[in-house]
Amino acid sequence: MPRSPKIQEALDARDALAAALGGAGIQLPAMDVRTPWADDRERDADYALVHLGVCSAPVALLLAEVIRKGSTS
């Protein structure tokens, strides 16, 4: 089934974020792309969201550290 441009945009954003996080040694295993509709309407999606899921406290602290370092460089 063909994807809407918004679904593809969200998938590309998810993959780029996962790669960047991976480069910093961080993995968010629950990352996903979601729309407010059932899967059968994906091709007509007006927007999609990158769902980051949940993470452990140590991963959250690593994220905070990477963001802090990036914002000061």
Tab-separated table of N, CA and C in Angstrom:
chain	number	residue	atom	x	y	z
A	1	MET	N	0.846	-1.175	0.000
A	1	MET	CA	0.000	0.000	0.000
A	1	MET	C	0.898	1.248	0.000
A	2	PRO	N	0.631	2.202	-0.887
A	2	PRO	CA	1.447	3.421	-0.903
A	2	PRO	C	1.244	4.246	0.361
A	3	ARG	N	2.324	4.871	0.798
A	3	ARG	CA	2.264	5.697	2.010
A	3	ARG	C	2.000	7.146	1.632
A	4	SER	N	1.323	7.840	2.517
A	4	SER	CA	1.128	9.271	2.298
A	4	SER	C	2.467	9.973	2.500
A	5	PRO	N	2.634	11.158	1.928
A	5	PRO	CA	3.874	11.907	2.156
A	5	PRO	C	4.113	12.193	3.635
A	6	LYS	N	3.067	12.401	4.406
A	6	LYS	CA	3.221	12.695	5.838
A	6	LYS	C	3.706	11.462	6.598
A	7	ILE	N	3.207	10.287	6.231
A	7	ILE	CA	3.683	9.048	6.860
A	7	ILE	C	5.157	8.857	6.522
A	8	GLN	N	5.520	9.039	5.256
A	8	GLN	CA	6.912	8.868	4.853
A	8	GLN	C	7.807	9.880	5.554
A	9	GLU	N	7.339	11.118	5.689
A	9	GLU	CA	8.106	12.148	6.395
A	9	GLU	C	8.371	11.737	7.843
A	10	ALA	N	7.355	11.200	8.506
A	10	ALA	CA	7.505	10.767	9.899
A	10	ALA	C	8.441	9.564	10.000
A	11	LEU	N	8.342	8.628	9.063
A	11	LEU	CA	9.241	7.474	9.062
A	11	LEU	C	10.694	7.918	8.858
A	12	ASP	N	10.906	8.849	7.938
A	12	ASP	CA	12.254	9.361	7.700
A	12	ASP	C	12.793	10.083	8.932
A	13	ALA	N	11.926	10.860	9.595
A	13	ALA	CA	12.337	11.580	10.812
A	13	ALA	C	12.676	10.595	11.922
A	14	ARG	N	11.855	9.548	12.062
A	14	ARG	CA	12.122	8.528	13.078
A	14	ARG	C	13.470	7.864	12.833
A	15	ASP	N	13.726	7.507	11.584
A	15	ASP	CA	14.970	6.832	11.247
A	15	ASP	C	16.179	7.743	11.458
A	16	ALA	N	16.043	9.025	11.105
A	16	ALA	CA	17.142	9.975	11.306
A	16	ALA	C	17.428	10.167	12.794
A	17	LEU	N	16.360	10.272	13.589
A	17	LEU	CA	16.535	10.424	15.031
A	17	LEU	C	17.162	9.172	15.636
A	18	ALA	N	16.701	8.008	15.216
A	18	ALA	CA	17.260	6.755	15.732
A	18	ALA	C	18.749	6.657	15.389
A	19	ALA	N	19.124	7.068	14.179
A	19	ALA	CA	20.532	7.023	13.784
A	19	ALA	C	21.360	8.001	14.613
A	20	ALA	N	20.837	9.203	14.816
A	20	ALA	CA	21.566	10.198	15.613
A	20	ALA	C	21.720	9.730	17.057
A	21	LEU	N	20.648	9.201	17.620
A	21	LEU	CA	20.722	8.689	18.985
A	21	LEU	C	21.691	7.515	19.063
A	22	GLY	N	21.641	6.632	18.078
A	22	GLY	CA	22.551	5.492	18.047
A	22	GLY	C	24.006	5.943	18.010
A	23	GLY	N	24.270	7.020	17.262
A	23	GLY	CA	25.621	7.564	17.213
A	23	GLY	C	26.093	8.080	18.554
A	24	ALA	N	25.133	8.451	19.415
A	24	ALA	CA	25.462	8.911	20.767
A	24	ALA	C	25.384	7.774	21.778
A	25	GLY	N	25.165	6.541	21.288
A	25	GLY	CA	25.101	5.385	22.182
A	25	GLY	C	23.773	5.229	22.897
A	26	ILE	N	22.698	5.805	22.327
A	26	ILE	CA	21.379	5.758	22.962
A	26	ILE	C	20.406	5.057	22.031
A	27	GLN	N	19.587	4.166	22.597
A	27	GLN	CA	18.569	3.482	21.810
A	27	GLN	C	17.222	3.619	22.506
A	28	LEU	N	16.236	4.075	21.755
A	28	LEU	CA	14.854	4.111	22.238
A	28	LEU	C	14.104	3.015	21.488
A	29	PRO	N	13.968	1.828	22.077
A	29	PRO	CA	13.423	0.691	21.341
A	29	PRO	C	11.937	0.810	20.995
A	30	ALA	N	11.224	1.711	21.638
A	30	ALA	CA	9.788	1.805	21.382
A	30	ALA	C	9.429	2.875	20.362
A	31	MET	N	10.416	3.452	19.656
A	31	MET	CA	10.115	4.486	18.667
A	31	MET	C	9.216	3.919	17.576
A	32	ASP	N	8.205	4.711	17.198
A	32	ASP	CA	7.218	4.256	16.242
A	32	ASP	C	6.619	5.477	15.557
A	33	VAL	N	5.924	5.253	14.472
A	33	VAL	CA	5.166	6.311	13.795
A	33	VAL	C	3.694	5.985	13.951
A	34	ARG	N	2.930	6.986	14.329
A	34	ARG	CA	1.495	6.780	14.562
A	34	ARG	C	0.667	7.865	13.893
A	35	THR	N	-0.516	7.474	13.504
A	35	THR	CA	-1.510	8.420	13.013
A	35	THR	C	-2.730	8.286	13.916
A	36	PRO	N	-3.621	9.262	13.887
A	36	PRO	CA	-4.809	9.153	14.730
A	36	PRO	C	-5.868	8.214	14.158
A	37	TRP	N	-5.568	7.557	13.035
A	37	TRP	CA	-6.553	6.701	12.389
A	37	TRP	C	-6.092	5.260	12.348
A	38	ALA	N	-7.004	4.413	11.970
A	38	ALA	CA	-6.678	2.993	11.801
A	38	ALA	C	-5.711	2.830	10.630
A	39	ASP	N	-4.997	1.728	10.581
A	39	ASP	CA	-3.992	1.482	9.552
A	39	ASP	C	-4.549	1.586	8.133
A	40	ASP	N	-5.815	1.250	7.941
A	40	ASP	CA	-6.365	1.261	6.585
A	40	ASP	C	-6.501	2.675	6.019
A	41	ARG	N	-6.318	3.709	6.834
A	41	ARG	CA	-6.389	5.080	6.340
A	41	ARG	C	-5.013	5.726	6.251
A	42	GLU	N	-3.948	4.966	6.444
A	42	GLU	CA	-2.598	5.518	6.413
A	42	GLU	C	-2.295	6.262	5.126
A	43	ARG	N	-2.745	5.741	4.009
A	43	ARG	CA	-2.404	6.373	2.732
A	43	ARG	C	-3.039	7.746	2.590
A	44	ASP	N	-4.086	8.045	3.393
A	44	ASP	CA	-4.773	9.335	3.337
A	44	ASP	C	-4.399	10.238	4.508
A	45	ALA	N	-3.402	9.862	5.285
A	45	ALA	CA	-3.073	10.593	6.507
A	45	ALA	C	-2.680	12.035	6.221
A	46	ASP	N	-3.286	12.958	6.977
A	46	ASP	CA	-2.935	14.375	6.875
A	46	ASP	C	-1.697	14.689	7.700
A	47	TYR	N	-1.433	13.893	8.717
A	47	TYR	CA	-0.230	14.054	9.520
A	47	TYR	C	0.071	12.755	10.241
A	48	ALA	N	1.292	12.644	10.706
A	48	ALA	CA	1.731	11.483	11.479
A	48	ALA	C	2.676	11.988	12.550
A	49	LEU	N	2.772	11.243	13.619
A	49	LEU	CA	3.611	11.627	14.752
A	49	LEU	C	4.683	10.576	15.005
A	50	VAL	N	5.854	11.046	15.358
A	50	VAL	CA	6.926	10.132	15.775
A	50	VAL	C	6.737	9.926	17.271
A	51	HIS	N	6.366	8.721	17.635
A	51	HIS	CA	6.141	8.363	19.033
A	51	HIS	C	7.453	7.832	19.588
A	52	LEU	N	7.963	8.492	20.623
A	52	LEU	CA	9.259	8.108	21.172
A	52	LEU	C	9.160	7.007	22.208
A	53	GLY	N	7.975	6.709	22.693
A	53	GLY	CA	7.808	5.646	23.674
A	53	GLY	C	8.327	6.040	25.043
A	54	VAL	N	8.665	5.056	25.818
A	54	VAL	CA	9.169	5.279	27.174
A	54	VAL	C	10.611	4.809	27.248
A	55	CYS	N	11.328	5.306	28.248
A	55	CYS	CA	12.705	4.866	28.423
A	55	CYS	C	13.017	4.810	29.919
A	56	SER	N	14.085	4.127	30.218
A	56	SER	CA	14.512	4.001	31.609
A	56	SER	C	15.136	5.313	32.080
A	57	ALA	N	15.282	5.456	33.381
A	57	ALA	CA	15.910	6.648	33.952
A	57	ALA	C	17.339	6.833	33.441
A	58	PRO	N	18.155	5.781	33.360
A	58	PRO	CA	19.514	5.981	32.829
A	58	PRO	C	19.519	6.490	31.385
A	59	VAL	N	18.601	6.000	30.553
A	59	VAL	CA	18.531	6.479	29.172
A	59	VAL	C	18.076	7.935	29.144
A	60	ALA	N	17.125	8.301	29.982
A	60	ALA	CA	16.672	9.694	30.059
A	60	ALA	C	17.828	10.610	30.463
A	61	LEU	N	18.653	10.156	31.393
A	61	LEU	CA	19.807	10.958	31.801
A	61	LEU	C	20.828	11.086	30.670
A	62	LEU	N	21.036	10.017	29.907
A	62	LEU	CA	21.922	10.094	28.743
A	62	LEU	C	21.391	11.082	27.709
A	63	LEU	N	20.086	11.049	27.471
A	63	LEU	CA	19.473	12.003	26.549
A	63	LEU	C	19.699	13.435	27.015
A	64	ALA	N	19.475	13.678	28.291
A	64	ALA	CA	19.671	15.018	28.844
A	64	ALA	C	21.115	15.461	28.669
A	65	GLU	N	22.044	14.562	28.894
A	65	GLU	CA	23.468	14.897	28.755
A	65	GLU	C	23.812	15.251	27.306
A	66	VAL	N	23.328	14.464	26.363
A	66	VAL	CA	23.593	14.718	24.949
A	66	VAL	C	22.977	16.047	24.513
A	67	ILE	N	21.774	16.331	24.965
A	67	ILE	CA	21.116	17.589	24.612
A	67	ILE	C	21.879	18.766	25.202
A	68	ARG	N	22.292	18.646	26.452
A	68	ARG	CA	23.069	19.718	27.089
A	68	ARG	C	24.363	19.980	26.326
A	69	LYS	N	25.067	18.914	25.989
A	69	LYS	CA	26.327	19.079	25.261
A	69	LYS	C	26.082	19.732	23.908
A	70	GLY	N	25.043	19.295	23.229
A	70	GLY	CA	24.732	19.848	21.904
A	70	GLY	C	24.311	21.300	21.950
A	71	SER	N	23.637	21.712	23.018
A	71	SER	CA	23.152	23.075	23.098
A	71	SER	C	24.255	24.060	23.501
A	72	THR	N	25.384	23.552	23.995
A	72	THR	CA	26.472	24.438	24.400
A	72	THR	C	27.598	24.479	23.370
A	73	SER	N	27.477	23.698	22.312
A	73	SER	CA	28.561	23.689	21.323
A	73	SER	C	28.302	24.631	20.169
